[in-house]
Amino acid sequence: DAGVTQSPTHLIKTRGQQVTLRCSPKSGHDTVSWYQQALGQGPQFIFQYYEEEERQRGNFPDRFSGHQFPNYSSELNVNALLLGDSALYLCASSLLGGKLFFGSGTQLSVL
Amino acid sequence: DAKTTQPTSMDCAEGRAANLPCNHSTISGNEYVYWYRQIHSQGPQYIIHGLKNNETNEMASLIITEDRKSSTLILPHATLRDTAVYYCIVRVEGDTGRRALTFGSGTRLQVQP
């Protein structure tokens, strides 16, 4: 049984560009959450999707948007990239608010 | 969700028990204590959680004080592979709002050979 998978593993972009990150949840999970982790800090909650709608959102600007597909997979989009968006982006899946399972993340570098 | 306080870092000798403390003095009656750990370059990994009774699984034991204001995660025989950042989190389980996890800075555990 595959766990949470994220793609790509690494990405380099320049300021002002747009980026899309992808996540496939653990089999049987219906809820996907996205977290941003800056170097040396704990993960920070971005938003959460289930039933194809954004259900909760952390303190992130609307440059950060997402989508959940009928198969429960999800995308995170970031527009107008800033240097400060450089971070590890983590996807986590869960079922009915239970414990979260995390992927290994996408390391985004903005130059 | 209640806030937690953890030491910034700890060392432990390989083969010895690692005891990681966490204070959560403002915990509510329906909030569980969760522990996750994050090994370098990986996503956080669930370890254990509990409400008020002590819990044990194949990875660790969780001891929660009677007043629930603090807890200790115990790794009974630490190995080098247990070197990681350990996060103590409190949250409502099974919340219909599917509440997000709020991570602090965690405890960086270094297991020494």
CSV table of C-alpha atoms in Angstrom, one decimal:
chain,number,residue,atom,x,y,z
A,1,ASP,CA,0.0,0.0,0.0
A,2,ALA,CA,1.6,3.3,-1.1
A,3,GLY,CA,1.6,6.0,1.4
A,4,VAL,CA,1.3,9.7,0.6
A,5,THR,CA,3.2,10.5,-2.6
A,6,GLN,CA,4.2,14.0,-3.7
A,7,SER,CA,5.7,15.3,-6.9
A,8,PRO,CA,8.1,16.7,-7.9
A,9,THR,CA,10.6,16.1,-5.1
A,10,HIS,CA,12.6,19.2,-5.9
A,11,LEU,CA,11.8,22.3,-7.9
A,12,ILE,CA,13.6,25.6,-8.8
A,13,LYS,CA,11.7,28.6,-9.8
A,14,THR,CA,12.3,32.3,-10.2
A,15,ARG,CA,10.5,35.2,-8.6
A,16,GLY,CA,7.2,36.0,-10.1
A,17,GLN,CA,6.6,32.6,-11.6
A,18,GLN,CA,3.8,30.2,-10.7
A,19,VAL,CA,4.2,26.6,-9.4
A,20,THR,CA,2.0,23.6,-9.1
A,21,LEU,CA,2.7,20.8,-6.6
A,22,ARG,CA,0.9,17.5,-6.6
A,23,CYS,CA,-0.1,15.0,-3.9
A,24,SER,CA,-1.7,11.6,-3.9
A,25,PRO,CA,-3.2,10.6,-0.6
A,26,LYS,CA,-2.8,7.3,1.2
A,27,SER,CA,-5.3,4.7,-0.1
A,28,GLY,CA,-8.6,5.1,1.6
A,29,HIS,CA,-8.0,8.6,2.8
A,30,ASP,CA,-10.4,11.4,1.8
A,31,THR,CA,-8.8,14.5,3.4
A,32,VAL,CA,-5.7,16.3,2.2
A,33,SER,CA,-3.8,19.0,4.0
A,34,TRP,CA,-0.9,21.1,2.9
A,35,TYR,CA,1.8,22.5,5.1
A,36,GLN,CA,4.8,24.8,4.5
A,37,GLN,CA,8.0,24.2,6.4
A,38,ALA,CA,10.7,26.8,6.3
A,39,LEU,CA,14.2,25.8,7.2
A,40,GLY,CA,14.6,25.2,10.9
A,41,GLN,CA,10.9,25.6,11.7
A,42,GLY,CA,8.0,23.4,12.3
A,43,PRO,CA,5.4,22.9,9.5
A,44,GLN,CA,2.8,25.6,9.1
A,45,PHE,CA,-0.7,24.7,8.0
A,46,ILE,CA,-1.8,26.2,4.6
A,47,PHE,CA,-5.2,24.7,3.9
A,48,GLN,CA,-7.2,21.5,3.9
A,49,TYR,CA,-9.4,19.9,1.3
A,50,TYR,CA,-12.1,17.3,1.5
A,51,GLU,CA,-15.1,16.6,-0.7
A,52,GLU,CA,-13.3,18.7,-3.3
A,53,GLU,CA,-13.7,21.9,-1.3
A,54,GLU,CA,-11.3,24.0,0.8
A,55,ARG,CA,-12.5,23.5,4.4
A,56,GLN,CA,-9.9,25.2,6.5
A,57,ARG,CA,-7.2,27.7,5.8
A,58,GLY,CA,-4.2,28.9,7.7
A,59,ASN,CA,-2.7,32.4,7.6
A,60,PHE,CA,-1.5,32.4,4.0
A,61,PRO,CA,-2.3,34.9,1.2
A,62,ASP,CA,-4.6,34.0,-1.6
A,63,ARG,CA,-1.5,33.5,-3.9
A,64,PHE,CA,-1.7,30.1,-2.4
A,65,SER,CA,-4.6,28.1,-3.8
A,66,GLY,CA,-5.5,24.5,-4.2
A,67,HIS,CA,-7.7,21.9,-5.7
A,68,GLN,CA,-8.9,18.4,-4.8
A,69,PHE,CA,-10.0,16.0,-7.5
A,70,PRO,CA,-12.7,13.3,-7.4
A,71,ASN,CA,-10.0,10.6,-6.7
A,72,TYR,CA,-8.9,12.6,-3.6
A,73,SER,CA,-5.6,13.7,-5.1
A,74,SER,CA,-4.7,17.4,-4.7
A,75,GLU,CA,-2.7,20.2,-6.1
A,76,LEU,CA,-1.2,23.2,-4.4
A,77,ASN,CA,-0.7,26.3,-6.6
A,78,VAL,CA,1.4,29.3,-5.7
A,79,ASN,CA,1.3,32.4,-7.9
A,80,ALA,CA,3.7,35.3,-8.1
A,81,LEU,CA,6.4,33.5,-6.2
A,82,LEU,CA,8.5,35.4,-3.7
A,83,LEU,CA,11.9,34.5,-2.3
A,84,GLY,CA,10.2,33.8,1.0
A,85,ASP,CA,8.2,31.0,-0.5
A,86,SER,CA,11.3,28.9,-0.6
A,87,ALA,CA,10.4,26.0,1.7
A,88,LEU,CA,9.6,22.3,2.0
A,89,TYR,CA,5.9,21.8,1.1
A,90,LEU,CA,4.3,18.8,2.8
A,91,CYS,CA,1.1,17.1,1.9
A,92,ALA,CA,-0.7,15.0,4.6
A,93,SER,CA,-3.7,12.8,4.2
A,94,SER,CA,-6.2,11.5,6.7
A,95,LEU,CA,-9.6,9.9,7.1
A,96,LEU,CA,-12.4,11.5,9.2
A,97,GLY,CA,-10.0,13.7,11.1
A,98,GLY,CA,-7.8,10.9,12.3
A,99,LYS,CA,-4.1,10.8,12.5
A,100,LEU,CA,-2.2,12.4,9.6
A,101,PHE,CA,0.1,10.6,7.3
A,102,PHE,CA,2.7,12.9,5.6
A,103,GLY,CA,4.5,12.6,2.3
A,104,SER,CA,8.2,13.4,2.0
A,105,GLY,CA,7.5,16.8,0.6
A,106,THR,CA,8.5,19.0,-2.3
A,107,GLN,CA,11.5,21.2,-1.8
A,108,LEU,CA,10.8,24.5,-3.6
A,109,SER,CA,13.6,27.0,-4.2
A,110,VAL,CA,12.8,30.4,-5.5
A,111,LEU,CA,15.7,32.4,-7.0
B,1,ASP,CA,-5.8,24.1,20.1
B,2,ALA,CA,-3.7,24.3,23.3
B,3,LYS,CA,-0.1,25.4,23.0
B,4,THR,CA,2.8,23.1,24.0
B,5,THR,CA,6.2,23.8,25.4
B,6,GLN,CA,9.1,21.5,24.7
B,7,PRO,CA,12.9,21.7,25.2
B,8,THR,CA,14.8,22.8,22.2
B,9,SER,CA,17.2,19.9,22.1
B,10,MET,CA,18.2,16.7,24.0
B,11,ASP,CA,20.9,14.1,23.8
B,12,CYS,CA,20.6,10.4,24.6
B,13,ALA,CA,23.0,7.6,24.5
B,14,GLU,CA,22.3,4.7,22.1
B,15,GLY,CA,20.5,1.9,23.8
B,16,ARG,CA,19.3,4.0,26.7
B,17,ALA,CA,15.7,5.3,27.2
B,18,ALA,CA,15.0,8.7,25.7
B,19,ASN,CA,12.4,10.7,27.7
B,20,LEU,CA,11.0,13.7,25.9
B,21,PRO,CA,8.9,16.0,28.0
B,22,CYS,CA,6.0,18.3,26.9
B,23,ASN,CA,4.0,20.9,28.8
B,24,HIS,CA,0.5,21.6,27.8
B,25,SER,CA,-1.0,23.4,30.8
B,26,THR,CA,-4.0,24.8,28.9
B,27,ILE,CA,-5.2,21.6,27.4
B,28,SER,CA,-8.9,21.1,27.2
B,29,GLY,CA,-10.8,18.1,28.4
B,30,ASN,CA,-11.5,16.9,24.8
B,31,GLU,CA,-8.0,17.4,23.5
B,32,TYR,CA,-5.6,14.5,22.8
B,33,VAL,CA,-1.9,14.6,23.0
B,34,TYR,CA,-0.2,13.6,19.8
B,35,TRP,CA,3.5,13.0,19.1
B,36,TYR,CA,5.1,13.1,15.7
B,37,ARG,CA,8.7,13.0,14.7
B,38,GLN,CA,10.5,14.3,11.6
B,39,ILE,CA,13.7,12.7,10.5
B,40,HIS,CA,15.9,14.9,8.3
B,41,SER,CA,14.5,15.4,4.8
B,42,GLN,CA,11.4,13.4,5.4
B,43,GLY,CA,7.8,14.3,6.3
B,44,PRO,CA,6.6,14.1,9.9
B,45,GLN,CA,5.7,10.5,11.1
B,46,TYR,CA,3.0,9.7,13.6
B,47,ILE,CA,4.3,8.0,16.7
B,48,ILE,CA,1.5,7.8,19.3
B,49,HIS,CA,-1.4,9.7,20.9
B,50,GLY,CA,-3.5,9.5,24.0
B,51,LEU,CA,-6.2,11.3,26.0
B,52,LYS,CA,-5.5,10.6,29.7
B,53,ASN,CA,-4.4,7.0,30.0
B,54,ASN,CA,-0.9,5.9,29.4
B,55,GLU,CA,-0.4,4.4,25.9
B,56,THR,CA,2.2,2.1,24.4
B,57,ASN,CA,2.8,0.9,20.9
B,58,GLU,CA,5.6,-0.7,19.0
B,59,MET,CA,7.4,2.6,18.7
B,60,ALA,CA,7.1,4.3,22.1
B,61,SER,CA,5.2,4.9,25.3
B,62,LEU,CA,3.2,8.0,26.2
B,63,ILE,CA,2.9,8.9,29.9
B,64,ILE,CA,0.3,11.7,30.6
B,65,THR,CA,0.1,13.2,34.1
B,66,GLU,CA,-3.1,12.9,36.0
B,67,ASP,CA,-3.9,16.6,35.7
B,68,ARG,CA,-3.1,16.2,31.9
B,69,LYS,CA,-0.9,19.3,32.0
B,70,SER,CA,2.2,17.5,30.8
B,71,SER,CA,3.3,14.4,29.2
B,72,THR,CA,6.4,12.4,28.4
B,73,LEU,CA,7.2,10.4,25.3
B,74,ILE,CA,9.5,7.4,26.0
B,75,LEU,CA,11.6,5.7,23.5
B,76,PRO,CA,12.7,2.6,25.5
B,77,HIS,CA,15.9,1.7,23.7
B,78,ALA,CA,17.0,4.6,21.5
B,79,THR,CA,18.9,3.9,18.3
B,80,LEU,CA,20.8,6.2,16.0
B,81,ARG,CA,17.8,6.1,13.6
B,82,ASP,CA,15.7,7.8,16.3
B,83,THR,CA,17.7,11.0,15.8
B,84,ALA,CA,15.0,13.4,14.7
B,85,VAL,CA,12.9,16.4,15.7
B,86,TYR,CA,10.0,15.3,18.0
B,87,TYR,CA,6.8,17.4,18.0
B,88,CYS,CA,4.2,17.3,20.8
B,89,ILE,CA,0.8,18.5,19.6
B,90,VAL,CA,-2.6,18.7,21.2
B,91,ARG,CA,-5.8,18.6,19.2
B,92,VAL,CA,-9.3,17.4,19.2
B,93,GLU,CA,-9.6,13.9,17.7
B,94,GLY,CA,-12.3,13.1,15.3
B,95,ASP,CA,-13.3,16.8,15.1
B,96,THR,CA,-16.0,17.1,12.5
B,97,GLY,CA,-14.0,20.2,11.4
B,98,ARG,CA,-11.0,18.0,10.8
B,99,ARG,CA,-8.9,20.5,12.6
B,100,ALA,CA,-5.3,21.0,11.4
B,101,LEU,CA,-2.3,20.2,13.4
B,102,THR,CA,-0.4,23.1,14.9
B,103,PHE,CA,3.3,22.4,15.1
B,104,GLY,CA,5.7,24.1,17.4
B,105,SER,CA,9.4,24.0,17.1
B,106,GLY,CA,9.7,20.6,18.6
B,107,THR,CA,12.7,18.9,20.4
B,108,ARG,CA,15.7,18.0,18.4
B,109,LEU,CA,16.8,14.6,19.8
B,110,GLN,CA,20.4,13.5,19.1
B,111,VAL,CA,21.1,9.9,19.8
B,112,GLN,CA,24.9,9.5,20.5
B,113,PRO,CA,26.7,6.3,19.7
